[in-house]
PDB file of C-alpha atoms in Angstrom:
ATOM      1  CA  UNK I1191      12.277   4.252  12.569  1.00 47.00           C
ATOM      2  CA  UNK I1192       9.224   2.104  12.704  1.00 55.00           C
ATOM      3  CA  UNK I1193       6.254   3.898  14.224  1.00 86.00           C
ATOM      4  CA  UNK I1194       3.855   0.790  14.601  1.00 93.00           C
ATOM      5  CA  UNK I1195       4.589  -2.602  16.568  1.00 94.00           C
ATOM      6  CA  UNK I1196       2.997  -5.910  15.063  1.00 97.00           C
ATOM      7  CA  UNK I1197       3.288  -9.352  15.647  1.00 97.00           C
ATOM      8  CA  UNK I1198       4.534 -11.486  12.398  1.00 97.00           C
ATOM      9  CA  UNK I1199       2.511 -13.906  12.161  1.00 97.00           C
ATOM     10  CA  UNK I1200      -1.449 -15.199  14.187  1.00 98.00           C
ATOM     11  CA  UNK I1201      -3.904 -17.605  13.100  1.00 97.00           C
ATOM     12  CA  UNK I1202      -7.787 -17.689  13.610  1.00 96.00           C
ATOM     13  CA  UNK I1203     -10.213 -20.124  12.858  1.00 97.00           C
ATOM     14  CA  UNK I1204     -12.388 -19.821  10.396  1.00 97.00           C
ATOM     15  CA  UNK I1205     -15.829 -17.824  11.805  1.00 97.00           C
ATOM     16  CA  UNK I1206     -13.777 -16.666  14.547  1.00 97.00           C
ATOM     17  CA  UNK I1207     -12.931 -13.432  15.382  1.00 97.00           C
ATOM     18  CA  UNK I1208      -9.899 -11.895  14.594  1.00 98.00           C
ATOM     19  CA  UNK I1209      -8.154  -9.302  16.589  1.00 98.00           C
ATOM     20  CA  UNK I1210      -4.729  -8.139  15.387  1.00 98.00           C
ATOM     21  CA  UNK I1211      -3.065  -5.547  17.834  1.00 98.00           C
ATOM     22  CA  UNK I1212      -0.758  -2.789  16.771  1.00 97.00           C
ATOM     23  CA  UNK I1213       1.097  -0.977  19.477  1.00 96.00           C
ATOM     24  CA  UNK I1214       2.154   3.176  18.461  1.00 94.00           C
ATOM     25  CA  UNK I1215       3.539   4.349  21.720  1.00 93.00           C
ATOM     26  CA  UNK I1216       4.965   7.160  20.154  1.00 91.00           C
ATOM     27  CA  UNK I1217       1.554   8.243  18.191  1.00 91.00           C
ATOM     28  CA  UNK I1218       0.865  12.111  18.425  1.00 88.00           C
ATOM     29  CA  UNK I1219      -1.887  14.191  18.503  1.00 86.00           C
ATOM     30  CA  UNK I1220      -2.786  14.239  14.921  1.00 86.00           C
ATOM     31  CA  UNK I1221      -2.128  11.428  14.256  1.00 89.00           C
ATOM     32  CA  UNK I1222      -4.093   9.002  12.688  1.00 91.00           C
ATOM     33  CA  UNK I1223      -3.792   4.759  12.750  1.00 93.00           C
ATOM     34  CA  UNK I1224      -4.528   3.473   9.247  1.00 94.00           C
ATOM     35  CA  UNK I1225      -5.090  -0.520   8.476  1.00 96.00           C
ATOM     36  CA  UNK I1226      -4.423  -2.201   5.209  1.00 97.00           C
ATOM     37  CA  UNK I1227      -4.380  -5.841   3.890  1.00 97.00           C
ATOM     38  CA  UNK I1228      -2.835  -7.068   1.590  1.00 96.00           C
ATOM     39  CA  UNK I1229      -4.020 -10.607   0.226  1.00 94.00           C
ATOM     40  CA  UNK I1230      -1.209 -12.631  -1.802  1.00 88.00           C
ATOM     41  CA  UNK I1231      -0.391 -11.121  -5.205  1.00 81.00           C
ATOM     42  CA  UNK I1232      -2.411  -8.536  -5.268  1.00 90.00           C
ATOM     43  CA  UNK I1233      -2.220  -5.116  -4.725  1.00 93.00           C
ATOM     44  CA  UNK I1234      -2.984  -3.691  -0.945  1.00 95.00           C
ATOM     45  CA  UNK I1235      -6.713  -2.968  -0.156  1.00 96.00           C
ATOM     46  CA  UNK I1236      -8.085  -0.309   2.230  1.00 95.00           C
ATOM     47  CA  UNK I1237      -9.470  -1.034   5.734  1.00 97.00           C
ATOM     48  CA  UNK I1238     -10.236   1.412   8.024  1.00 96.00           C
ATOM     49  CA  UNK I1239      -9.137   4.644   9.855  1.00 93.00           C
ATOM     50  CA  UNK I1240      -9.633   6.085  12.991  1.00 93.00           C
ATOM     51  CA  UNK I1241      -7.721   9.210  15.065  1.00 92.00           C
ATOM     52  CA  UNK I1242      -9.496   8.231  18.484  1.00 91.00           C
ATOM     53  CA  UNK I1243     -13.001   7.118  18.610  1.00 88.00           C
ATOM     54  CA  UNK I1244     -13.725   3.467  17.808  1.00 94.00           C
ATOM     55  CA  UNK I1245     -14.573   2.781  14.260  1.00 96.00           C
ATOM     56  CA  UNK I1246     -16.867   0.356  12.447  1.00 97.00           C
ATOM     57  CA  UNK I1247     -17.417  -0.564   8.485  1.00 96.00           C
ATOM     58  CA  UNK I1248     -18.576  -3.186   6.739  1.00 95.00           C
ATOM     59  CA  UNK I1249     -15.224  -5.251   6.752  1.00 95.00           C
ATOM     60  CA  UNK I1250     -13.685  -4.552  10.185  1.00 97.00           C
ATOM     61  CA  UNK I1251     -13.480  -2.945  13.705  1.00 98.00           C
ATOM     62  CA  UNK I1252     -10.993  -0.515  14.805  1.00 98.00           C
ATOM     63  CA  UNK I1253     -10.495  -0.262  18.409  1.00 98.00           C
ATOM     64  CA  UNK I1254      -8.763   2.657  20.011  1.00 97.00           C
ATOM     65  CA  UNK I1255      -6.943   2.801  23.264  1.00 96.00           C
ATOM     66  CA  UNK I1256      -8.022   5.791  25.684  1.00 94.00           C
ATOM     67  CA  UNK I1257      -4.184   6.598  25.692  1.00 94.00           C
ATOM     68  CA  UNK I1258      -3.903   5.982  22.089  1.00 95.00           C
ATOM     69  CA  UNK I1259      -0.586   3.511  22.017  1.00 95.00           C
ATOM     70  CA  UNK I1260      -2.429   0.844  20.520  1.00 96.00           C
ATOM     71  CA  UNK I1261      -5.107  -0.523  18.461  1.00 97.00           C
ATOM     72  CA  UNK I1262      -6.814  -3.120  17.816  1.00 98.00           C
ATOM     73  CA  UNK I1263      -8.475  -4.564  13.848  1.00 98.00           C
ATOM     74  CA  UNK I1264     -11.102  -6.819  14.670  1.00 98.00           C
ATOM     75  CA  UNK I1265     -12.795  -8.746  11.868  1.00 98.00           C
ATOM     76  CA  UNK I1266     -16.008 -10.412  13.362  1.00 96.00           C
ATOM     77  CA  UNK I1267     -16.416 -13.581  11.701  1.00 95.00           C
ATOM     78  CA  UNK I1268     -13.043 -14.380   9.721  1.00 97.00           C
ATOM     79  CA  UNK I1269     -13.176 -16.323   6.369  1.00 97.00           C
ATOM     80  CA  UNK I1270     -10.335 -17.866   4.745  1.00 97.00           C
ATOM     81  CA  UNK I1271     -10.940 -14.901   1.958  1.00 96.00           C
ATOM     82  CA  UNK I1272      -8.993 -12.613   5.127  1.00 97.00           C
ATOM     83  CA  UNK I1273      -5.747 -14.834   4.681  1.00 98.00           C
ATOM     84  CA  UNK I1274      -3.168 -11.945   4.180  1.00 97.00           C
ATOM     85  CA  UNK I1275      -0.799  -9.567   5.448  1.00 96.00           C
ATOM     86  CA  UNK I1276      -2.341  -6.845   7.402  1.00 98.00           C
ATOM     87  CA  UNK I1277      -0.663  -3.563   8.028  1.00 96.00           C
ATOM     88  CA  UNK I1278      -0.848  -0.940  10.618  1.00 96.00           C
ATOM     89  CA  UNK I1279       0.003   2.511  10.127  1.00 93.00           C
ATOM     90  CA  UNK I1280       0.351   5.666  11.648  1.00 91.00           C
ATOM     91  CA  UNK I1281       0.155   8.868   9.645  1.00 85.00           C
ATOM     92  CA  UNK I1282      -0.409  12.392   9.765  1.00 78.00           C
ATOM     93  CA  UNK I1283      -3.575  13.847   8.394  1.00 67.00           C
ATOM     94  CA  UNK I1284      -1.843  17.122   7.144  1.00 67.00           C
ATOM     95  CA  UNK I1285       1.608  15.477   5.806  1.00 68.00           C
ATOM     96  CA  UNK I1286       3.657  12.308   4.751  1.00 74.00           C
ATOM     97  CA  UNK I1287       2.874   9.260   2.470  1.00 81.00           C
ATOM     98  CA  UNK I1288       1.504   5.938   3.867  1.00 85.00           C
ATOM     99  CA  UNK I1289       4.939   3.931   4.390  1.00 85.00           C
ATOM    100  CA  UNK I1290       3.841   0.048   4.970  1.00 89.00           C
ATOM    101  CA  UNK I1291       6.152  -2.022   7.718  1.00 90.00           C
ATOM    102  CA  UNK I1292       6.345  -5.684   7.621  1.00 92.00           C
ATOM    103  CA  UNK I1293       2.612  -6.185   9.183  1.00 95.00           C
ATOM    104  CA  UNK I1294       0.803  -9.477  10.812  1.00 97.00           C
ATOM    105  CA  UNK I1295       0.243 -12.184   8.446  1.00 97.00           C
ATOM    106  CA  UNK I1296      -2.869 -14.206   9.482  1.00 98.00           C
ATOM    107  CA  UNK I1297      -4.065 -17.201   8.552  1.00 98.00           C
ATOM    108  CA  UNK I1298      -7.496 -18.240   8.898  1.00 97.00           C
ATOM    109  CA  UNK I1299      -7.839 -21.867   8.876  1.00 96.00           C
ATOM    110  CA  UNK I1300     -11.035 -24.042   8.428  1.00 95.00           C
TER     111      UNK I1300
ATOM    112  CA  UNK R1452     -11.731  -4.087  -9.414  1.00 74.00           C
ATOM    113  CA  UNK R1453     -10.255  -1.590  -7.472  1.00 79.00           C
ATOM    114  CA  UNK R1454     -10.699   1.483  -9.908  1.00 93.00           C
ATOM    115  CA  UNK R1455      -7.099   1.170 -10.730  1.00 96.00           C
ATOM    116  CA  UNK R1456      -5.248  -0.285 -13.453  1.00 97.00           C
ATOM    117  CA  UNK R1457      -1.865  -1.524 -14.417  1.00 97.00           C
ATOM    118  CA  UNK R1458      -0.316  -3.008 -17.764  1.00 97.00           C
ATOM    119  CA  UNK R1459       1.315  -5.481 -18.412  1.00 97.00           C
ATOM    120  CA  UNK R1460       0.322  -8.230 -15.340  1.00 96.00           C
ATOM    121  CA  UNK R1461       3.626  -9.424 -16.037  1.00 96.00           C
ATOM    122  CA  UNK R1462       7.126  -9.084 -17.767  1.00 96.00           C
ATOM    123  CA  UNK R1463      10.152 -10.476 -18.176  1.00 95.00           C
ATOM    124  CA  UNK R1464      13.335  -8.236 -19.645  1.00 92.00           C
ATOM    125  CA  UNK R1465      16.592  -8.085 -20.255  1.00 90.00           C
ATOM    126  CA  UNK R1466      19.597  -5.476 -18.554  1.00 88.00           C
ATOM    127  CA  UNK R1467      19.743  -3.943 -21.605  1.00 87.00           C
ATOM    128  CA  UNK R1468      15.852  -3.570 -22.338  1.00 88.00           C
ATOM    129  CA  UNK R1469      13.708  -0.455 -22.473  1.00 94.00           C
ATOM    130  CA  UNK R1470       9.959  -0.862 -21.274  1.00 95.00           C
ATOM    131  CA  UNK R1471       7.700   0.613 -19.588  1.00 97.00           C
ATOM    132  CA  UNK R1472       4.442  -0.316 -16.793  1.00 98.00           C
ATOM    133  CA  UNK R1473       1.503   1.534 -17.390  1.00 98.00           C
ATOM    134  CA  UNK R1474      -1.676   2.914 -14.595  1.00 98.00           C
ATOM    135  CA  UNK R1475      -4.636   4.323 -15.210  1.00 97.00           C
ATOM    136  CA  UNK R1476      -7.389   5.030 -13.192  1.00 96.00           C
ATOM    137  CA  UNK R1477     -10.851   6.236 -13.445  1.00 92.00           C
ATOM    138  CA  UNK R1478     -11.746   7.691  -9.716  1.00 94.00           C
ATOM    139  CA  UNK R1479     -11.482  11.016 -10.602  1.00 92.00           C
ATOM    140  CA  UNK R1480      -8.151  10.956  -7.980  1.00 93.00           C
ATOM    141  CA  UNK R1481      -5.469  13.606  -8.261  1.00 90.00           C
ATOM    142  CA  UNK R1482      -2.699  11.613  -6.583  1.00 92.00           C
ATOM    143  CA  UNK R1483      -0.893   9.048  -7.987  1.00 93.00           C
ATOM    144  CA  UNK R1484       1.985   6.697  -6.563  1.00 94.00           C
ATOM    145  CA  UNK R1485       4.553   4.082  -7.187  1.00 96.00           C
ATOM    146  CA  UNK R1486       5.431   1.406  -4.827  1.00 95.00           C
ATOM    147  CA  UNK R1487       8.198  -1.534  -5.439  1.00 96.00           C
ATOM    148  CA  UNK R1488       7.354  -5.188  -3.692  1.00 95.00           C
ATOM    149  CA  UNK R1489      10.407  -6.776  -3.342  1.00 94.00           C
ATOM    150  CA  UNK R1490      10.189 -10.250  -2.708  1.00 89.00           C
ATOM    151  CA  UNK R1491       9.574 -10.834   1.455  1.00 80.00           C
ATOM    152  CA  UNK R1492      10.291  -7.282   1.723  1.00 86.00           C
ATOM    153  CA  UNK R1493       7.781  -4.241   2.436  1.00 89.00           C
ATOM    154  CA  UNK R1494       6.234  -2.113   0.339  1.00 91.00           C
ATOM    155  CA  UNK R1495       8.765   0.610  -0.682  1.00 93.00           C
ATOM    156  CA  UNK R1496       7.424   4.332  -1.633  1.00 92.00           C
ATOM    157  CA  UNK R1497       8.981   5.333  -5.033  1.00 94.00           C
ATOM    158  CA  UNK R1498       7.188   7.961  -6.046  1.00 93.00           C
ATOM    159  CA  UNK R1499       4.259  10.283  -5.499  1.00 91.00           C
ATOM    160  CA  UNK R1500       2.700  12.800  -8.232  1.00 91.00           C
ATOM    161  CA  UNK R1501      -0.007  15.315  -7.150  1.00 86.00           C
ATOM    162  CA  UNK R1502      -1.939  17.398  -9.640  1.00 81.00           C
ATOM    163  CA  UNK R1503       0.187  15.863 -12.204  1.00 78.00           C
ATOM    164  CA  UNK R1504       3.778  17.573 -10.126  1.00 81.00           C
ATOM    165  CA  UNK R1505       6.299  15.113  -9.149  1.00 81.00           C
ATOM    166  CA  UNK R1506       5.994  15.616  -4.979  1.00 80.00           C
ATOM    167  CA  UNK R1507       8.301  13.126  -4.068  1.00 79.00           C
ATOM    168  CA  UNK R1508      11.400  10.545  -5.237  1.00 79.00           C
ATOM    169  CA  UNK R1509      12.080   8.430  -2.739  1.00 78.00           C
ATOM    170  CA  UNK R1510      15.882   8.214  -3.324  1.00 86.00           C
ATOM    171  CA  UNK R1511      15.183   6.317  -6.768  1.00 92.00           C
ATOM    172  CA  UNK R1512      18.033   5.141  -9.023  1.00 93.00           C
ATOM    173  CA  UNK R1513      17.743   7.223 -12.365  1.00 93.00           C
ATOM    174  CA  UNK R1514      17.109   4.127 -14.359  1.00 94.00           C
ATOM    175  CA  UNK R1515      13.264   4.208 -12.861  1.00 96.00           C
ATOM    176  CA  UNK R1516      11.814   7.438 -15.150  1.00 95.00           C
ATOM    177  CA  UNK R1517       8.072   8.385 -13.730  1.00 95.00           C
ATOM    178  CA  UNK R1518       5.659  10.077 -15.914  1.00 95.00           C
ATOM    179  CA  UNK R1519       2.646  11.752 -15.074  1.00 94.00           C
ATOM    180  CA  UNK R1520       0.890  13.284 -18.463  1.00 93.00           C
ATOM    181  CA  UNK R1521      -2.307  13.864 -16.862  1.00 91.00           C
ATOM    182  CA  UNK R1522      -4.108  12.732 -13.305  1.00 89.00           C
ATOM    183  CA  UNK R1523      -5.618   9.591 -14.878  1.00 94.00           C
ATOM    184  CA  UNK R1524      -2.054   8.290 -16.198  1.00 96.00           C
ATOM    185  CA  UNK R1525       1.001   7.108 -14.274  1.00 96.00           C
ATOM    186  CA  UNK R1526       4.039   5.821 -16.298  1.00 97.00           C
ATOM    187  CA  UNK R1527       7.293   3.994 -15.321  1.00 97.00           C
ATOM    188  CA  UNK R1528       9.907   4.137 -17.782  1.00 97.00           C
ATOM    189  CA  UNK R1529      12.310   1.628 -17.510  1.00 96.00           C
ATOM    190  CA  UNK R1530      16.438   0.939 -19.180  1.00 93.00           C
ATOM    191  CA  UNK R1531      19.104  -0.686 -18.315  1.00 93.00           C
ATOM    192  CA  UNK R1532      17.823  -2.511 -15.209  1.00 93.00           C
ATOM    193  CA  UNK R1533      19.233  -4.934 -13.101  1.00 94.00           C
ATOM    194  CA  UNK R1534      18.121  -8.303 -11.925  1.00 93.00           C
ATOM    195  CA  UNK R1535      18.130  -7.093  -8.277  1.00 93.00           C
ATOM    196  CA  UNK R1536      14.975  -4.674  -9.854  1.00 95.00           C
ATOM    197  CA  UNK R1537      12.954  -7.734 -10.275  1.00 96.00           C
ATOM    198  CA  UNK R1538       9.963  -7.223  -7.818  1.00 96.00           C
ATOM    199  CA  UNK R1539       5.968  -6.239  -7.678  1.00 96.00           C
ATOM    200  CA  UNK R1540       5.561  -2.379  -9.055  1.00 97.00           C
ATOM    201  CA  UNK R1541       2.199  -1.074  -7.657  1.00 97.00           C
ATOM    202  CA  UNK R1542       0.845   1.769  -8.736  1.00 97.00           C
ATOM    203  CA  UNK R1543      -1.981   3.441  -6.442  1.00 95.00           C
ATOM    204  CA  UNK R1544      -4.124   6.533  -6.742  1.00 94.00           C
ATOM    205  CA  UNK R1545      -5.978   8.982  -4.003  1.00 91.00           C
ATOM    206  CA  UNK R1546      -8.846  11.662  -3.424  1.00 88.00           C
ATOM    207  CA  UNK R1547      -6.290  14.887  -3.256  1.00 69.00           C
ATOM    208  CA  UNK R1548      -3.080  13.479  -2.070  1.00 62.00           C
ATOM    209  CA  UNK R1549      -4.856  11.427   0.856  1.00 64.00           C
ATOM    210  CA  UNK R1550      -4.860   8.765   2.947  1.00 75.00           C
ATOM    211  CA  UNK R1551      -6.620   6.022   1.462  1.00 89.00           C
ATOM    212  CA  UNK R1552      -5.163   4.725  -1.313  1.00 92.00           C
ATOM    213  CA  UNK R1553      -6.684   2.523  -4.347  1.00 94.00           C
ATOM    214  CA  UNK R1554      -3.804  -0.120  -5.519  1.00 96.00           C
ATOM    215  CA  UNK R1555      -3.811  -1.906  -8.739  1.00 96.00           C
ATOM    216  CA  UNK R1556      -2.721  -5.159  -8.667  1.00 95.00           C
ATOM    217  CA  UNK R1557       0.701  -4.660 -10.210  1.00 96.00           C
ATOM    218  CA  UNK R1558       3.227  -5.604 -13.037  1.00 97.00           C
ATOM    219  CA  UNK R1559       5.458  -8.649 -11.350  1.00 96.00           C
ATOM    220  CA  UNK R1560       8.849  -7.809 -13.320  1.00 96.00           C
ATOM    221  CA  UNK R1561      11.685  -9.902 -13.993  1.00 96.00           C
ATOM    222  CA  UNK R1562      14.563  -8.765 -15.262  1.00 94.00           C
ATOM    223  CA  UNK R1563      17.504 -11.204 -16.505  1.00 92.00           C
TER     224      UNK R1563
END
């Protein structure tokens, strides 16, 4: 059963921002929300993690809900390098592998 | 250059073929993982090694042999395949059986 909600498919132009939302009604406590990409071809490609506060690196935002059923990946300034397939995914941080759904393919276009 | 990586990029056999995809990785990881891309399908979980011990088989058809010899070296032996096996193996490493994951960039097989 899947544990994360995305939409298939969004666009974004190019220096835009790009927020993809995941919904995880069902998330519990220790639970975390993972985000990978995966760009055509290759192999997927770490993003960011967060249990509950909001997290920043130096590819993306991660926005947290105060209830925790969804999320939000925000990348500030897209560049057609982010055209790929990016995955949400919720996983314990004691237990279980990272199991990858069917994601939100963006496309950023000039 | 992820850290991670696989031989061959690519390659094609036949049903009645023996080969088999190499990873290696130098991050010092102790986890190691196979995944299988099938074409517009999701990333399925094959297998996972950690400290070199087979932790899980993900309901794996017996023609698919892992082999973990050491924490830096992930093998997938392959016979007697069938075209339906044709898809993107990923291998994929981790700090102590965690969360983030390194990938290589995979063997694309085809098998005729």
């Amino acid at each position: 059963d899947a544990k994360t909600t995305q939409p298939p498919s969004m666009d974004c132009a190019e220096g835009r921002a790009a927020n993809l939302p995941c919904n995880h009604s069902t998330i519990s406590g220790n639970e975390y929300v993972y985000w990978y990409r995966q760009i055509h071809s290759q192999g997927p490609q770490y993003i960011i993690h967060g249990l509950k506060n909001n997290e920043t690196n130096e590819m993306a935002s991660l926005i947290i809900t105060e209830d925790r059923k969804s999320s939000t990946l925000i990348l500030p300034h897209a560049t057609l390098r982010d055209t790929a397939v990016y995955y949400c995914i919720v996983l314990s941080g004691s237990q279980g592998n990272l199991i990858f759904g069917k994601g939100t393919k963006l496309s950023v276009k000039p | 250059e992820t850290g991670v990586t696989q031989t061959p990029r690519h390659l094609v056999m036949g049903m009645t073929n023996k080969k088999s995809l190499k990873c290696e990785q130098h991050l010092g990881h102790n986890a190691m993982y196979w995944y299988k891309q099938s074409a517009k399908k999701p990333l399925e979980l094959m297998f996972v090694y950690n400290f070199k011990e087979q932790t899980e088989n993900n309901s794996v058809p017996s023609r698919f042999s892992p082999e973990c010899p050491n924490s830096s070296h992930l093998f997938l032996h392959l016979h007697t395949l069938q075209p339906e096996d044709s898809a993107l193996y990923l291998c994929a490493s981790s700090q102590d059986w965690g969360r983030k994951l390194f990938f290589g960039s995979g063997t694309q097989l085809s098998v005729l």
